[in-house]
Amino acid sequence: MTRILIVEDEVHLAQGLLFNLEAEGYQAQVVETGEAALELLLAKDPPFELVVLDVMLPGIDGFRVITELRQAGQYVPTLMLTARGHPDDVLRGFSAGADDYLTKPFELAILIARMRSLLRRSEWMTQPQNQVKEQPIDRYAFGEKTVDFGRLELRVRDEAFPLTLMEANLLRYLIEHEGKPVSRRAMLEDVWGLHEDTDTRAIDNFIVRLRRYIGDDPRNPRHVLTVRGVGYRFIADPK
Ligand code: CA
């Protein structure tokens, strides 16, 4: 049975989610604070396949929770619940390592659809035989680096960096447009599905991280180049 951790301090919402997720056949548990969530998720072999994480919590907030999880190497798929009208929260959540988000208030059916999609993705990752036929690009090598989109992993020589779903999606998008400039707006719309009036500079945080993983010097990058006034351009094989 798929086990879900709900991190939500609004009792009515939390109980409603618990009831409905159990009715859908999931096994769900509610905690009301970020501290409690970290304690459960940073334990050895945490028994959850997915986390629904509210941003606004008493004590440490959802951003801090996701940041600490990812820093500790805990990559459990996480869907963040953000307040409507704060599109920058969405990017902050993704920057911290969230896999998806939903703005409150939301339709239960939409939440379940998003959860299913994250779960499908992570189940599929653990079945290597499925990777090649289902993905347009499964692995991609450039320089001395290999991106494994199935495993959400970037390998640089002997070192492996885990990627969040969104980091992998952004890298895939840049690679698919190899050699061509892609605008920040296009990345927000095509990778994140954001059509709101979001500050497009927030995309730069992702680029900073991708460059760090692939060893690109930000002052003189070789693979992920800045296109002034537009966005970025990926070059697989610099000259
Ligand atoms: Ca809350």
mmCIF file of C-alpha atoms and ligand atoms in Angstrom:
data_model
loop_
_atom_site.group_PDB
_atom_site.id
_atom_site.type_symbol
_atom_site.label_atom_id
_atom_site.label_comp_id
_atom_site.label_asym_id
_atom_site.label_seq_id
_atom_site.Cartn_x
_atom_site.Cartn_y
_atom_site.Cartn_z
ATOM 1 C CA MET A 1 0.000 0.000 0.000
ATOM 2 C CA THR A 2 1.337 3.444 -0.888
ATOM 3 C CA ARG A 3 2.120 5.499 2.173
ATOM 4 C CA ILE A 4 1.666 9.255 2.196
ATOM 5 C CA LEU A 5 2.807 11.775 4.804
ATOM 6 C CA ILE A 6 0.612 14.875 5.092
ATOM 7 C CA VAL A 7 2.332 17.849 6.750
ATOM 8 C CA GLU A 8 -0.476 20.299 7.467
ATOM 9 C CA ASP A 9 -1.404 22.258 10.598
ATOM 10 C CA GLU A 10 -4.950 23.191 9.558
ATOM 11 C CA VAL A 11 -6.850 20.421 11.301
ATOM 12 C CA HIS A 12 -9.909 20.431 9.038
ATOM 13 C CA LEU A 13 -7.883 20.307 5.876
ATOM 14 C CA ALA A 14 -5.542 17.661 7.264
ATOM 15 C CA GLN A 15 -8.387 15.430 8.405
ATOM 16 C CA GLY A 16 -10.210 15.912 5.093
ATOM 17 C CA LEU A 17 -7.074 14.891 3.195
ATOM 18 C CA LEU A 18 -6.517 11.905 5.463
ATOM 19 C CA PHE A 19 -10.090 10.694 4.999
ATOM 20 C CA ASN A 20 -10.071 11.154 1.239
ATOM 21 C CA LEU A 21 -6.636 9.664 0.632
ATOM 22 C CA GLU A 22 -7.556 6.604 2.658
ATOM 23 C CA ALA A 23 -10.788 6.347 0.656
ATOM 24 C CA GLU A 24 -8.575 6.318 -2.473
ATOM 25 C CA GLY A 25 -6.667 3.352 -1.077
ATOM 26 C CA TYR A 26 -3.601 5.156 0.274
ATOM 27 C CA GLN A 27 -2.248 4.786 3.756
ATOM 28 C CA ALA A 28 -1.873 8.301 5.134
ATOM 29 C CA GLN A 29 -0.462 9.882 8.253
ATOM 30 C CA VAL A 30 -0.756 13.521 9.374
ATOM 31 C CA VAL A 31 1.816 15.576 11.246
ATOM 32 C CA GLU A 32 1.200 19.216 12.110
ATOM 33 C CA THR A 33 4.730 20.584 12.201
ATOM 34 C CA GLY A 34 7.816 20.650 10.047
ATOM 35 C CA GLU A 35 9.888 19.400 12.962
ATOM 36 C CA ALA A 36 7.727 16.275 13.267
ATOM 37 C CA ALA A 37 7.949 15.724 9.513
ATOM 38 C CA LEU A 38 11.757 15.937 9.553
ATOM 39 C CA GLU A 39 11.957 13.530 12.449
ATOM 40 C CA LEU A 40 9.919 10.943 10.535
ATOM 41 C CA LEU A 41 11.527 11.491 7.149
ATOM 42 C CA LEU A 42 15.130 11.641 8.290
ATOM 43 C CA ALA A 43 14.826 8.412 10.273
ATOM 44 C CA LYS A 44 16.355 5.298 8.767
ATOM 45 C CA ASP A 45 14.118 3.809 6.005
ATOM 46 C CA PRO A 46 11.240 6.276 6.364
ATOM 47 C CA PRO A 47 7.989 4.496 5.501
ATOM 48 C CA PHE A 48 6.610 7.036 3.004
ATOM 49 C CA GLU A 49 6.476 7.069 -0.789
ATOM 50 C CA LEU A 50 5.206 10.638 -1.049
ATOM 51 C CA VAL A 51 4.920 13.804 1.041
ATOM 52 C CA VAL A 52 2.246 16.509 0.811
ATOM 53 C CA LEU A 53 3.891 19.510 2.460
ATOM 54 C CA ASP A 54 2.194 22.761 3.412
ATOM 55 C CA VAL A 55 4.365 25.882 3.253
ATOM 56 C CA MET A 56 2.837 27.787 6.172
ATOM 57 C CA LEU A 57 3.451 25.791 9.330
ATOM 58 C CA PRO A 58 4.024 26.720 12.956
ATOM 59 C CA GLY A 59 7.741 26.560 13.781
ATOM 60 C CA ILE A 60 9.887 25.863 10.731
ATOM 61 C CA ASP A 61 8.089 26.319 7.421
ATOM 62 C CA GLY A 62 7.730 24.011 4.453
ATOM 63 C CA PHE A 63 10.638 25.616 2.569
ATOM 64 C CA ARG A 64 12.976 24.848 5.439
ATOM 65 C CA VAL A 65 11.632 21.281 5.651
ATOM 66 C CA ILE A 66 12.234 20.545 1.974
ATOM 67 C CA THR A 67 15.660 22.205 2.072
ATOM 68 C CA GLU A 68 16.746 20.081 5.036
ATOM 69 C CA LEU A 69 15.398 16.895 3.458
ATOM 70 C CA ARG A 70 17.276 17.435 0.203
ATOM 71 C CA GLN A 71 20.464 18.474 1.996
ATOM 72 C CA ALA A 72 20.280 15.235 3.957
ATOM 73 C CA GLY A 73 19.951 13.268 0.700
ATOM 74 C CA GLN A 74 16.286 12.417 1.300
ATOM 75 C CA TYR A 75 14.654 12.607 -2.140
ATOM 76 C CA VAL A 76 11.146 11.363 -1.348
ATOM 77 C CA PRO A 77 8.775 12.898 -3.952
ATOM 78 C CA THR A 78 7.249 16.006 -2.392
ATOM 79 C CA LEU A 79 4.276 18.083 -3.448
ATOM 80 C CA MET A 80 4.082 21.499 -1.807
ATOM 81 C CA LEU A 81 0.903 23.360 -0.958
ATOM 82 C CA THR A 82 1.407 27.082 -1.481
ATOM 83 C CA ALA A 83 -0.886 30.055 -0.924
ATOM 84 C CA ARG A 84 -2.580 31.457 -3.993
ATOM 85 C CA GLY A 85 -1.248 34.820 -5.080
ATOM 86 C CA HIS A 86 2.349 34.015 -4.200
ATOM 87 C CA PRO A 87 3.773 32.698 -7.462
ATOM 88 C CA ASP A 88 7.283 33.345 -6.169
ATOM 89 C CA ASP A 89 6.614 30.776 -3.450
ATOM 90 C CA VAL A 90 6.298 28.194 -6.179
ATOM 91 C CA LEU A 91 9.773 28.895 -7.481
ATOM 92 C CA ARG A 92 11.148 29.092 -3.985
ATOM 93 C CA GLY A 93 9.683 25.642 -3.354
ATOM 94 C CA PHE A 94 11.152 24.246 -6.563
ATOM 95 C CA SER A 95 14.479 25.880 -5.804
ATOM 96 C CA ALA A 96 14.499 24.172 -2.429
ATOM 97 C CA GLY A 97 13.823 20.819 -4.089
ATOM 98 C CA ALA A 98 10.050 20.293 -4.245
ATOM 99 C CA ASP A 99 8.812 18.121 -7.136
ATOM 100 C CA ASP A 100 5.452 19.707 -7.683
ATOM 101 C CA TYR A 101 3.097 22.200 -6.110
ATOM 102 C CA LEU A 102 -0.553 23.050 -5.796
ATOM 103 C CA THR A 103 -2.000 26.401 -4.749
ATOM 104 C CA LYS A 104 -4.599 26.529 -1.997
ATOM 105 C CA PRO A 105 -7.512 26.145 -2.155
ATOM 106 C CA PHE A 106 -7.379 23.179 -4.513
ATOM 107 C CA GLU A 107 -9.700 20.524 -5.862
ATOM 108 C CA LEU A 108 -9.143 17.150 -4.276
ATOM 109 C CA ALA A 109 -9.265 15.459 -7.685
ATOM 110 C CA ILE A 110 -6.406 17.653 -8.880
ATOM 111 C CA LEU A 111 -4.317 16.832 -5.819
ATOM 112 C CA ILE A 112 -4.833 13.120 -6.376
ATOM 113 C CA ALA A 113 -3.981 13.404 -10.066
ATOM 114 C CA ARG A 114 -0.743 15.238 -9.243
ATOM 115 C CA MET A 115 0.131 12.699 -6.563
ATOM 116 C CA ARG A 116 -0.460 9.820 -8.968
ATOM 117 C CA SER A 117 1.767 11.412 -11.540
ATOM 118 C CA LEU A 118 4.609 11.846 -9.009
ATOM 119 C CA LEU A 119 4.169 8.283 -7.769
ATOM 120 C CA ARG A 120 4.155 6.884 -11.318
ATOM 121 C CA ARG A 121 7.327 8.759 -12.008
ATOM 122 C CA SER A 122 9.123 7.458 -8.941
ATOM 123 C CA GLU A 123 7.881 3.871 -9.409
ATOM 124 C CA TRP A 124 9.062 3.989 -12.975
ATOM 125 C CA MET A 125 12.491 5.180 -11.812
ATOM 126 C CA THR A 126 12.959 2.060 -9.738
ATOM 127 C CA GLN A 127 12.257 -0.186 -12.752
ATOM 128 C CA PRO A 128 15.290 0.234 -14.991
ATOM 129 C CA GLN A 129 13.915 -2.086 -17.685
ATOM 130 C CA ASN A 130 11.179 0.486 -18.345
ATOM 131 C CA GLN A 131 13.444 3.413 -18.877
ATOM 132 C CA VAL A 132 14.516 3.205 -22.467
ATOM 133 C CA LYS A 133 11.223 2.617 -24.223
ATOM 134 C CA GLU A 134 9.194 5.189 -22.292
ATOM 135 C CA GLN A 135 11.485 8.188 -22.411
ATOM 136 C CA PRO A 136 12.471 10.232 -25.466
ATOM 137 C CA ILE A 137 15.912 10.775 -23.934
ATOM 138 C CA ASP A 138 16.862 8.315 -21.231
ATOM 139 C CA ARG A 139 20.521 9.091 -20.873
ATOM 140 C CA TYR A 140 22.560 11.876 -22.253
ATOM 141 C CA ALA A 141 26.314 12.218 -22.215
ATOM 142 C CA PHE A 142 28.329 15.374 -22.749
ATOM 143 C CA GLY A 143 31.894 16.169 -21.780
ATOM 144 C CA GLU A 144 32.718 13.705 -19.024
ATOM 145 C CA LYS A 145 29.187 13.874 -17.695
ATOM 146 C CA THR A 146 26.195 11.606 -18.039
ATOM 147 C CA VAL A 147 22.655 12.561 -17.142
ATOM 148 C CA ASP A 148 20.451 9.616 -16.274
ATOM 149 C CA PHE A 149 16.902 10.932 -16.513
ATOM 150 C CA GLY A 150 15.421 7.678 -15.343
ATOM 151 C CA ARG A 151 17.377 7.679 -12.117
ATOM 152 C CA LEU A 152 17.350 11.469 -11.768
ATOM 153 C CA GLU A 153 21.086 11.490 -11.481
ATOM 154 C CA LEU A 154 23.986 13.378 -12.961
ATOM 155 C CA ARG A 155 27.312 11.564 -12.979
ATOM 156 C CA VAL A 156 30.531 13.502 -13.355
ATOM 157 C CA ARG A 157 33.338 10.978 -13.603
ATOM 158 C CA ASP A 158 32.957 8.999 -10.368
ATOM 159 C CA GLU A 159 30.709 11.439 -8.608
ATOM 160 C CA ALA A 160 26.904 11.229 -8.692
ATOM 161 C CA PHE A 161 24.606 14.139 -7.984
ATOM 162 C CA PRO A 162 20.942 13.353 -7.373
ATOM 163 C CA LEU A 163 18.625 15.715 -9.261
ATOM 164 C CA THR A 164 15.151 16.737 -8.243
ATOM 165 C CA LEU A 165 12.457 16.066 -10.822
ATOM 166 C CA MET A 166 12.410 19.741 -11.744
ATOM 167 C CA GLU A 167 16.184 20.046 -12.061
ATOM 168 C CA ALA A 168 16.127 17.026 -14.349
ATOM 169 C CA ASN A 169 13.222 18.459 -16.351
ATOM 170 C CA LEU A 170 15.004 21.777 -16.787
ATOM 171 C CA LEU A 171 18.218 20.089 -17.865
ATOM 172 C CA ARG A 172 16.269 17.905 -20.290
ATOM 173 C CA TYR A 173 14.605 20.988 -21.743
ATOM 174 C CA LEU A 174 17.953 22.743 -22.272
ATOM 175 C CA ILE A 175 19.420 19.592 -23.835
ATOM 176 C CA GLU A 176 16.436 19.182 -26.167
ATOM 177 C CA HIS A 177 17.122 22.720 -27.404
ATOM 178 C CA GLU A 178 20.873 22.161 -27.668
ATOM 179 C CA GLY A 179 22.616 25.070 -29.359
ATOM 180 C CA LYS A 180 19.535 27.314 -29.342
ATOM 181 C CA PRO A 181 18.787 30.147 -26.912
ATOM 182 C CA VAL A 182 15.815 29.453 -24.660
ATOM 183 C CA SER A 183 14.087 32.258 -22.815
ATOM 184 C CA ARG A 184 13.348 32.252 -19.100
ATOM 185 C CA ARG A 185 9.690 32.692 -19.954
ATOM 186 C CA ALA A 186 9.710 29.603 -22.182
ATOM 187 C CA MET A 187 11.358 27.569 -19.425
ATOM 188 C CA LEU A 188 8.786 28.678 -16.872
ATOM 189 C CA GLU A 189 5.920 27.848 -19.192
ATOM 190 C CA ASP A 190 7.204 24.628 -20.713
ATOM 191 C CA VAL A 191 9.024 23.090 -17.747
ATOM 192 C CA TRP A 192 6.973 24.349 -14.826
ATOM 193 C CA GLY A 193 3.661 24.995 -16.555
ATOM 194 C CA LEU A 194 3.616 28.460 -14.979
ATOM 195 C CA HIS A 195 1.657 31.082 -16.833
ATOM 196 C CA GLU A 196 1.347 33.466 -13.951
ATOM 197 C CA ASP A 197 3.229 36.714 -13.841
ATOM 198 C CA THR A 198 6.168 35.151 -12.082
ATOM 199 C CA ASP A 199 9.516 36.804 -11.678
ATOM 200 C CA THR A 200 11.452 35.000 -14.373
ATOM 201 C CA ARG A 201 14.780 35.727 -12.669
ATOM 202 C CA ALA A 202 13.889 33.005 -10.186
ATOM 203 C CA ILE A 203 14.874 30.497 -12.876
ATOM 204 C CA ASP A 204 18.457 31.644 -12.352
ATOM 205 C CA ASN A 205 18.683 29.771 -9.043
ATOM 206 C CA PHE A 206 18.231 26.535 -10.947
ATOM 207 C CA ILE A 207 20.891 27.474 -13.445
ATOM 208 C CA VAL A 208 23.316 28.268 -10.607
ATOM 209 C CA ARG A 209 22.773 24.744 -9.263
ATOM 210 C CA LEU A 210 22.993 23.007 -12.626
ATOM 211 C CA ARG A 211 26.245 24.811 -13.377
ATOM 212 C CA ARG A 212 27.629 23.791 -10.020
ATOM 213 C CA TYR A 213 26.755 20.125 -10.676
ATOM 214 C CA ILE A 214 28.343 20.073 -14.093
ATOM 215 C CA GLY A 215 31.367 22.093 -12.964
ATOM 216 C CA ASP A 216 30.650 25.121 -15.138
ATOM 217 C CA ASP A 217 32.448 28.257 -13.941
ATOM 218 C CA PRO A 218 29.652 30.867 -13.632
ATOM 219 C CA ARG A 219 31.984 33.589 -14.981
ATOM 220 C CA ASN A 220 33.027 31.510 -17.949
ATOM 221 C CA PRO A 221 30.561 28.645 -18.421
ATOM 222 C CA ARG A 222 31.256 26.126 -21.168
ATOM 223 C CA HIS A 223 27.950 24.224 -21.318
ATOM 224 C CA VAL A 224 25.173 26.383 -19.897
ATOM 225 C CA LEU A 225 25.735 29.796 -21.441
ATOM 226 C CA THR A 226 23.942 33.010 -20.561
ATOM 227 C CA VAL A 227 22.220 34.699 -23.486
ATOM 228 C CA ARG A 228 21.953 38.336 -22.452
ATOM 229 C CA GLY A 229 18.420 39.681 -22.286
ATOM 230 C CA VAL A 230 16.977 36.284 -23.244
ATOM 231 C CA GLY A 231 17.913 33.337 -21.085
ATOM 232 C CA TYR A 232 20.259 30.424 -21.586
ATOM 233 C CA ARG A 233 21.750 28.154 -24.207
ATOM 234 C CA PHE A 234 23.062 24.637 -23.735
ATOM 235 C CA ILE A 235 26.172 23.584 -25.633
ATOM 236 C CA ALA A 236 27.051 19.885 -25.473
ATOM 237 C CA ASP A 237 30.475 20.128 -27.046
ATOM 238 C CA PRO A 238 32.145 23.543 -26.705
ATOM 239 C CA LYS A 239 34.278 23.979 -29.898
HETATM 240 CA CA CA B 1 -0.723 25.826 7.168
#
